[in-house]
PDB file of C-alpha atoms in Angstrom:
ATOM      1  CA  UNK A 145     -72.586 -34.357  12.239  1.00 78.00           C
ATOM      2  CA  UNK A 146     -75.821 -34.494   9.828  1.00 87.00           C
ATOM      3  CA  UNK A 147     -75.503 -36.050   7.231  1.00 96.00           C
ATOM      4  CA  UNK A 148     -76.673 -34.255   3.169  1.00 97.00           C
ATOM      5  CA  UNK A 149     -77.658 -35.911   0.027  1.00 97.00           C
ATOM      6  CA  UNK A 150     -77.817 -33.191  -2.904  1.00 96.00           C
ATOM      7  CA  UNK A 151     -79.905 -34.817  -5.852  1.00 95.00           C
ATOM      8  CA  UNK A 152     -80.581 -32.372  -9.228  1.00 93.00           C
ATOM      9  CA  UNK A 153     -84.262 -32.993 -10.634  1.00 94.00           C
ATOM     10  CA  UNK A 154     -83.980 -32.925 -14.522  1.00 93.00           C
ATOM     11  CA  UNK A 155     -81.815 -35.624 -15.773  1.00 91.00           C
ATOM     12  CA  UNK A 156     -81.388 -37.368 -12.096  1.00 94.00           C
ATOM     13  CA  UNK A 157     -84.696 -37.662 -10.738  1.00 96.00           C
ATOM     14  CA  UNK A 158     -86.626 -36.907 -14.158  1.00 95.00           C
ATOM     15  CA  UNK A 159     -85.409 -38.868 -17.158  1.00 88.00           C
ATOM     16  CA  UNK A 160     -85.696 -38.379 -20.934  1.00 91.00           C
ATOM     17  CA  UNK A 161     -88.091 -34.998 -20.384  1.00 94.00           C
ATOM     18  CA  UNK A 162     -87.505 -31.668 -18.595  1.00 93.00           C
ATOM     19  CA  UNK A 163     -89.734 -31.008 -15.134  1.00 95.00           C
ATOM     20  CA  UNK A 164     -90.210 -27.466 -17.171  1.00 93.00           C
ATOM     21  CA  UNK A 165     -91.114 -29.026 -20.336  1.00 94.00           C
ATOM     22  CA  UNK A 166     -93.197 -31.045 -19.280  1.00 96.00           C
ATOM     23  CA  UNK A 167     -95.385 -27.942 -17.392  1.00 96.00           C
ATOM     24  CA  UNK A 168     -95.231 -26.262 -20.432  1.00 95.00           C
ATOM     25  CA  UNK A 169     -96.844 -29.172 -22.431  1.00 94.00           C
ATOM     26  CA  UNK A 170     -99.257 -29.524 -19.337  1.00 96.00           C
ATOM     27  CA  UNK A 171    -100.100 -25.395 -19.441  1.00 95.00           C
ATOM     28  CA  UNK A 172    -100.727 -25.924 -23.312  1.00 94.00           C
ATOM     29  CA  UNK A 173    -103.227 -28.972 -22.949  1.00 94.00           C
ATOM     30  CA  UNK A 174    -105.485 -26.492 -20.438  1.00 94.00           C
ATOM     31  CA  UNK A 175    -104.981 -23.122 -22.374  1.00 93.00           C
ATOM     32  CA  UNK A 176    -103.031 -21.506 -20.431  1.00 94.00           C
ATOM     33  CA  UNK A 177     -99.808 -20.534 -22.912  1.00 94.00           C
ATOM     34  CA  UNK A 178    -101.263 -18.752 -25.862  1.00 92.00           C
ATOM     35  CA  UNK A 179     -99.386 -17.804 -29.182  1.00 92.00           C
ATOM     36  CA  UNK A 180     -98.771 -14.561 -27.500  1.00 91.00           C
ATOM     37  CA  UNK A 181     -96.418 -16.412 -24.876  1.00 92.00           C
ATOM     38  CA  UNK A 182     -94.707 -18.671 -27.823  1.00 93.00           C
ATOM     39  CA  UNK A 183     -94.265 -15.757 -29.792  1.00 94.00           C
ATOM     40  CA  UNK A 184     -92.570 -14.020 -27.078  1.00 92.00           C
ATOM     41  CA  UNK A 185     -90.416 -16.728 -26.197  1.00 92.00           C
ATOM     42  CA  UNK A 186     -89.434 -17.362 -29.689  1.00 93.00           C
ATOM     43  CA  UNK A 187     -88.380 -13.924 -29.891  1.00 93.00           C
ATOM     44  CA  UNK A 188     -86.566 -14.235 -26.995  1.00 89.00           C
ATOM     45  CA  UNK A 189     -84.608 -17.403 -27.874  1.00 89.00           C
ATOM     46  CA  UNK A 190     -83.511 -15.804 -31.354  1.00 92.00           C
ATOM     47  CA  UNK A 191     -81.984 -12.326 -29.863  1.00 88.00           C
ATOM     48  CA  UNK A 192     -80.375 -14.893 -26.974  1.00 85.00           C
ATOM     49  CA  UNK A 193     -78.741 -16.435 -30.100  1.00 87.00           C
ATOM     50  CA  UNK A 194     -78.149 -13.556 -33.029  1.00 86.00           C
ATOM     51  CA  UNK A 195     -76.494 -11.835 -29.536  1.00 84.00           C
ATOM     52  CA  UNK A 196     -74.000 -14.745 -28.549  1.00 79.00           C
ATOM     53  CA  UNK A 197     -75.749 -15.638 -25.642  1.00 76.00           C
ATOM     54  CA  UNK A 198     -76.700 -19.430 -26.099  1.00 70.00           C
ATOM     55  CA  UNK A 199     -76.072 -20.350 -22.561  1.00 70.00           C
ATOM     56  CA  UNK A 200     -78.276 -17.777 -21.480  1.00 77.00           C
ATOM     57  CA  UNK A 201     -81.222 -19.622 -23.355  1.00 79.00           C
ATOM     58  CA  UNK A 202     -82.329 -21.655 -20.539  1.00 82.00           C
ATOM     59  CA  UNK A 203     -83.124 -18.494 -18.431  1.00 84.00           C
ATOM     60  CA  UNK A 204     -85.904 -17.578 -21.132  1.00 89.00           C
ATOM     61  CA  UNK A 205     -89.094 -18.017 -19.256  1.00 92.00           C
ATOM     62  CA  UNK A 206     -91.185 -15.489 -21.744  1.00 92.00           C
ATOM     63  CA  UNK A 207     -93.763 -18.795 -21.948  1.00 93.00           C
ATOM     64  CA  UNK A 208     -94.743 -17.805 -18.626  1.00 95.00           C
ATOM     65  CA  UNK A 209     -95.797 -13.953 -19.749  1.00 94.00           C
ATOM     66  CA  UNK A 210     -98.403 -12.869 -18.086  1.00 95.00           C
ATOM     67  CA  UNK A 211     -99.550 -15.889 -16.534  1.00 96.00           C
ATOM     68  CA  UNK A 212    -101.651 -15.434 -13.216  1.00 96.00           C
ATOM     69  CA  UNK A 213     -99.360 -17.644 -10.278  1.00 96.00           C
ATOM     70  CA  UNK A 214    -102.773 -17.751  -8.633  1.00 96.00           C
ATOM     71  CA  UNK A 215    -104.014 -19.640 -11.622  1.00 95.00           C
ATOM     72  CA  UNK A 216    -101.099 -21.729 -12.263  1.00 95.00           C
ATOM     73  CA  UNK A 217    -100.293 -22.331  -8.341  1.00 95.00           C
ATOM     74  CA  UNK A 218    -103.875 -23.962  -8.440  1.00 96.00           C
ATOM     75  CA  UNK A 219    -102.594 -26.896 -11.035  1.00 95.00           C
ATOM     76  CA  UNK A 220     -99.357 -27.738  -9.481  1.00 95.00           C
ATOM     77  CA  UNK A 221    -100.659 -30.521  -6.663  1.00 94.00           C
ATOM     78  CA  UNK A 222    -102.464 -31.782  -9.952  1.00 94.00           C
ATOM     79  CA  UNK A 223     -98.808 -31.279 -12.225  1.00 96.00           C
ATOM     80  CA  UNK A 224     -96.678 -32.936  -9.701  1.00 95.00           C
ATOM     81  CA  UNK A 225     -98.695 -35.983  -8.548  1.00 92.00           C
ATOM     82  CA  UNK A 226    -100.054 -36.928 -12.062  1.00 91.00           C
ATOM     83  CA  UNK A 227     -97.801 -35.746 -14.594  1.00 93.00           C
ATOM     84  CA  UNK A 228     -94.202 -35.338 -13.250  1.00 95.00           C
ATOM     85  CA  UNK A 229     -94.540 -38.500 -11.187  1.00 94.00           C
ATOM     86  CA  UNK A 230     -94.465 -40.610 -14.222  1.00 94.00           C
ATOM     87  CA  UNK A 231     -91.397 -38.994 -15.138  1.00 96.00           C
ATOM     88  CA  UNK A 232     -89.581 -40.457 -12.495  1.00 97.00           C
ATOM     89  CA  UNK A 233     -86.584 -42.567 -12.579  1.00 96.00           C
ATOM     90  CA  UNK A 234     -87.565 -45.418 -10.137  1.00 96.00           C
ATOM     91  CA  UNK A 235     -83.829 -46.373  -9.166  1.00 97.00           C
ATOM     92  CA  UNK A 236     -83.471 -43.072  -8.362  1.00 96.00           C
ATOM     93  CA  UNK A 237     -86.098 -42.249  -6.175  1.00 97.00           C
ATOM     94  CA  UNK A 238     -85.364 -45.683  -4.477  1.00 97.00           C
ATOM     95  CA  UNK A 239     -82.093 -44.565  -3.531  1.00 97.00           C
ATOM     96  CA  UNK A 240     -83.901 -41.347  -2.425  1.00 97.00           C
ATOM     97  CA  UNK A 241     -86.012 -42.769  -0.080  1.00 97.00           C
ATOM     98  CA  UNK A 242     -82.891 -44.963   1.120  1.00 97.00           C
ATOM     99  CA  UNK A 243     -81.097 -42.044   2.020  1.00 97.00           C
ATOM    100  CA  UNK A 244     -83.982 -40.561   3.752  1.00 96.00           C
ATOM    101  CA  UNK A 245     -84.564 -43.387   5.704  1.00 96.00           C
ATOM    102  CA  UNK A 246     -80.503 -43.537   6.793  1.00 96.00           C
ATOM    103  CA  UNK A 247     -81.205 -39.779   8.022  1.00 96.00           C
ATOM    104  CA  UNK A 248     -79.855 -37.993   5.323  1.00 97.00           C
ATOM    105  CA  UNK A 249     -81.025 -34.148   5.079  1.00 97.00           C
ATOM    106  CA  UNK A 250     -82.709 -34.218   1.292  1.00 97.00           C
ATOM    107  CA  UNK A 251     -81.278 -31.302  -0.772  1.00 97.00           C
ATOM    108  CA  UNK A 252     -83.072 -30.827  -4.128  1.00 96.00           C
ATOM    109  CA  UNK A 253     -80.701 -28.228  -6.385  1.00 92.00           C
ATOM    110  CA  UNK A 254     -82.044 -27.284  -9.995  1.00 92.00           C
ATOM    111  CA  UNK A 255     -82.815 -24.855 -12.371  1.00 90.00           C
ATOM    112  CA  UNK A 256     -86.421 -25.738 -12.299  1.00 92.00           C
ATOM    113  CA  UNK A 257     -88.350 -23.269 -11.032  1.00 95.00           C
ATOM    114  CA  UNK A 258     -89.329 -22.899  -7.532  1.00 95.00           C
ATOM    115  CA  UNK A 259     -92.669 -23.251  -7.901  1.00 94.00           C
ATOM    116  CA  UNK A 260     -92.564 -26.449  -9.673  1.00 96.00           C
ATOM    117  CA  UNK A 261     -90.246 -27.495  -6.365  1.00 96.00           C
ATOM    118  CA  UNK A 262     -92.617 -26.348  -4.241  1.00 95.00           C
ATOM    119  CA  UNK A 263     -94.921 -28.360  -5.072  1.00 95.00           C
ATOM    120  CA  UNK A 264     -93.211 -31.657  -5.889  1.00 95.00           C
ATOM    121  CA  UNK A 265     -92.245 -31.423  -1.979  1.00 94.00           C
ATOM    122  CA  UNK A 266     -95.233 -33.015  -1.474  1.00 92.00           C
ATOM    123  CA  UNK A 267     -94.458 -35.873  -3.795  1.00 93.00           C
ATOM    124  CA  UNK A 268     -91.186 -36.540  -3.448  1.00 95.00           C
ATOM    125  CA  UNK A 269     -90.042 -35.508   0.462  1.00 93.00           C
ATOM    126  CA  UNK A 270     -87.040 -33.401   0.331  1.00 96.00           C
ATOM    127  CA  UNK A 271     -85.793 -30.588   3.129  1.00 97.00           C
ATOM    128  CA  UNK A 272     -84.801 -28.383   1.109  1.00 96.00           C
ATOM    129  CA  UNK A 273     -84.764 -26.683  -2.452  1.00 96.00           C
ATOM    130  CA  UNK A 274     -82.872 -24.295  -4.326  1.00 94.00           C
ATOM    131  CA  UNK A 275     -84.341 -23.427  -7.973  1.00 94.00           C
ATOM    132  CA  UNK A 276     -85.152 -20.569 -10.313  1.00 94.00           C
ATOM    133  CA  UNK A 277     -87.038 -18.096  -8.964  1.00 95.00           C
ATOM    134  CA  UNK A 278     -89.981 -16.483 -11.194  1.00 96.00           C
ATOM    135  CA  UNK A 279     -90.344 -12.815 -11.249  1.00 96.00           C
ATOM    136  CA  UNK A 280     -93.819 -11.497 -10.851  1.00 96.00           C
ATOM    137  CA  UNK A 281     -95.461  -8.390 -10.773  1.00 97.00           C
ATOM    138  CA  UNK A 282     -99.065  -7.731 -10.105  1.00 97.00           C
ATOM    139  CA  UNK A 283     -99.467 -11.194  -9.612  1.00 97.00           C
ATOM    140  CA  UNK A 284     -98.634 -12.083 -12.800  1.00 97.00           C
ATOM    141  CA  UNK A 285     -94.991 -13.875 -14.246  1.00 96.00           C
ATOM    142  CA  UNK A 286     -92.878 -10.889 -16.489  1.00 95.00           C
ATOM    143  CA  UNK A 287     -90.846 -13.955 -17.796  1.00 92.00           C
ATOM    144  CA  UNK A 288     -87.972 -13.428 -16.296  1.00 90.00           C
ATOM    145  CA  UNK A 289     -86.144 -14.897 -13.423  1.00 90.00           C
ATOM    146  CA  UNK A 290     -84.656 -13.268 -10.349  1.00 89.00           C
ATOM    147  CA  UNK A 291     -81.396 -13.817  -8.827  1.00 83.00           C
ATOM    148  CA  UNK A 292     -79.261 -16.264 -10.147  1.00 81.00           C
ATOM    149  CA  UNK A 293     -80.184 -18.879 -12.235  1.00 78.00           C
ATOM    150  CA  UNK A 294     -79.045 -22.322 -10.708  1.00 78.00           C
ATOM    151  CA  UNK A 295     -77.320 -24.069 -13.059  1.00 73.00           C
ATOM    152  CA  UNK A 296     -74.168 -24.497 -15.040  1.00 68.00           C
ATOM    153  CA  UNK A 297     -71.556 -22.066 -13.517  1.00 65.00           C
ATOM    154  CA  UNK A 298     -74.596 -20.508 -11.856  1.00 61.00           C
TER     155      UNK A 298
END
C-alpha cells in the first residue's frame, strides 16, 4: 500500500503571506497589473460583497485581466525560486522532505492557482497538485477561474 502526505501551500508551507499575494506584489514591481486590473478587481470584490457573497471573494482573479500566460509563464521559474522560497516555513518543508524520503507520494492541495503550482514543482518536489485553475481565452487570463475552486467546502 503507498503511502500519501497531503500538505496545503498558503498557511502550511507559506507563512504570514499568500503564494497569490505575493505574485501579485511580484506582477506589480515588473508592470504587469495596471490600474485597469485593480480597478476591475475592486469592482469585483464590492458586488461579491453588496451581493452577499463574501466567501466567494477569494475566487476574484480580475487582477489577472488580460494578462498574456505566455508573459507571465516566463516569470514563474524566477517567482518560485526567488520570491516564494523565502516564504517558506523551514519546519515545514523539513518534514516535507522527511516524508519524501520515507516514500510518501507528495500531494500539494490549494487554492493557489495552478500555474503558480506548476512551477513551484520544481522547487519544492511534490507528485501531485490540485489548485485553481485560470481561465484563458486567446491566450490571455478573463479573471475567472474554471471548475471548482479548491478550498473551503470546495
Amino acid at each position: 500500500m503507498r503511502k500519501v502526505a497531503v500538505f496545503d501551500l498558503d498557511g502550511t508551507i507559506i507563512y504570514n503571506t499568500t503564494a497569490e499575494r505575493e505574485l501579485f506584489y511580484f506582477m506589480l514591481q515588473r508592470d504587469i497589473v495596471t490600474p485597469l486590473q485593480i480597478g476591475l478587481f475592486l469592482l469585483e470584490s464590492a458586488r461579491l460583497v453588496m451581493s452577499g457573497k463574501i466567501n466567494s471573494l477569494r475566487k476574484n482573479k480580475y487582477y489577472f485581466y488580460r494578462i498574456r500566460e505566455e508573459r507571465l509563464r516566463a516569470l514563474m521559474s524566477e517567482f518560485c525560486s526567488d520570491r516564494l522560497r523565502r516564504c517558506f516555513s523551514r519546519p515545514v518543508v523539513r518534514r516535507f522532505y522527511e516524508l519524501k524520503k520515507e516514500g510518501y507520494y507528495m500531494i500539494m492541495l490549494s487554492g493557489t492557482p495552478t500555474l503558480i503550482l506548476e512551477y513551484l514543482q520544481d522547487v519544492l518536489p511534490f507528485d501531485f497538485y490540485i489548485g485553481c485553475v485560470l481561465e484563458t481565452k486567446d491566450g490571455r487570463f478573463t479573471g475567472r477561474i474554471r471548475d471548482i475552486y479548491p478550498y473551503g467546502e470546495d
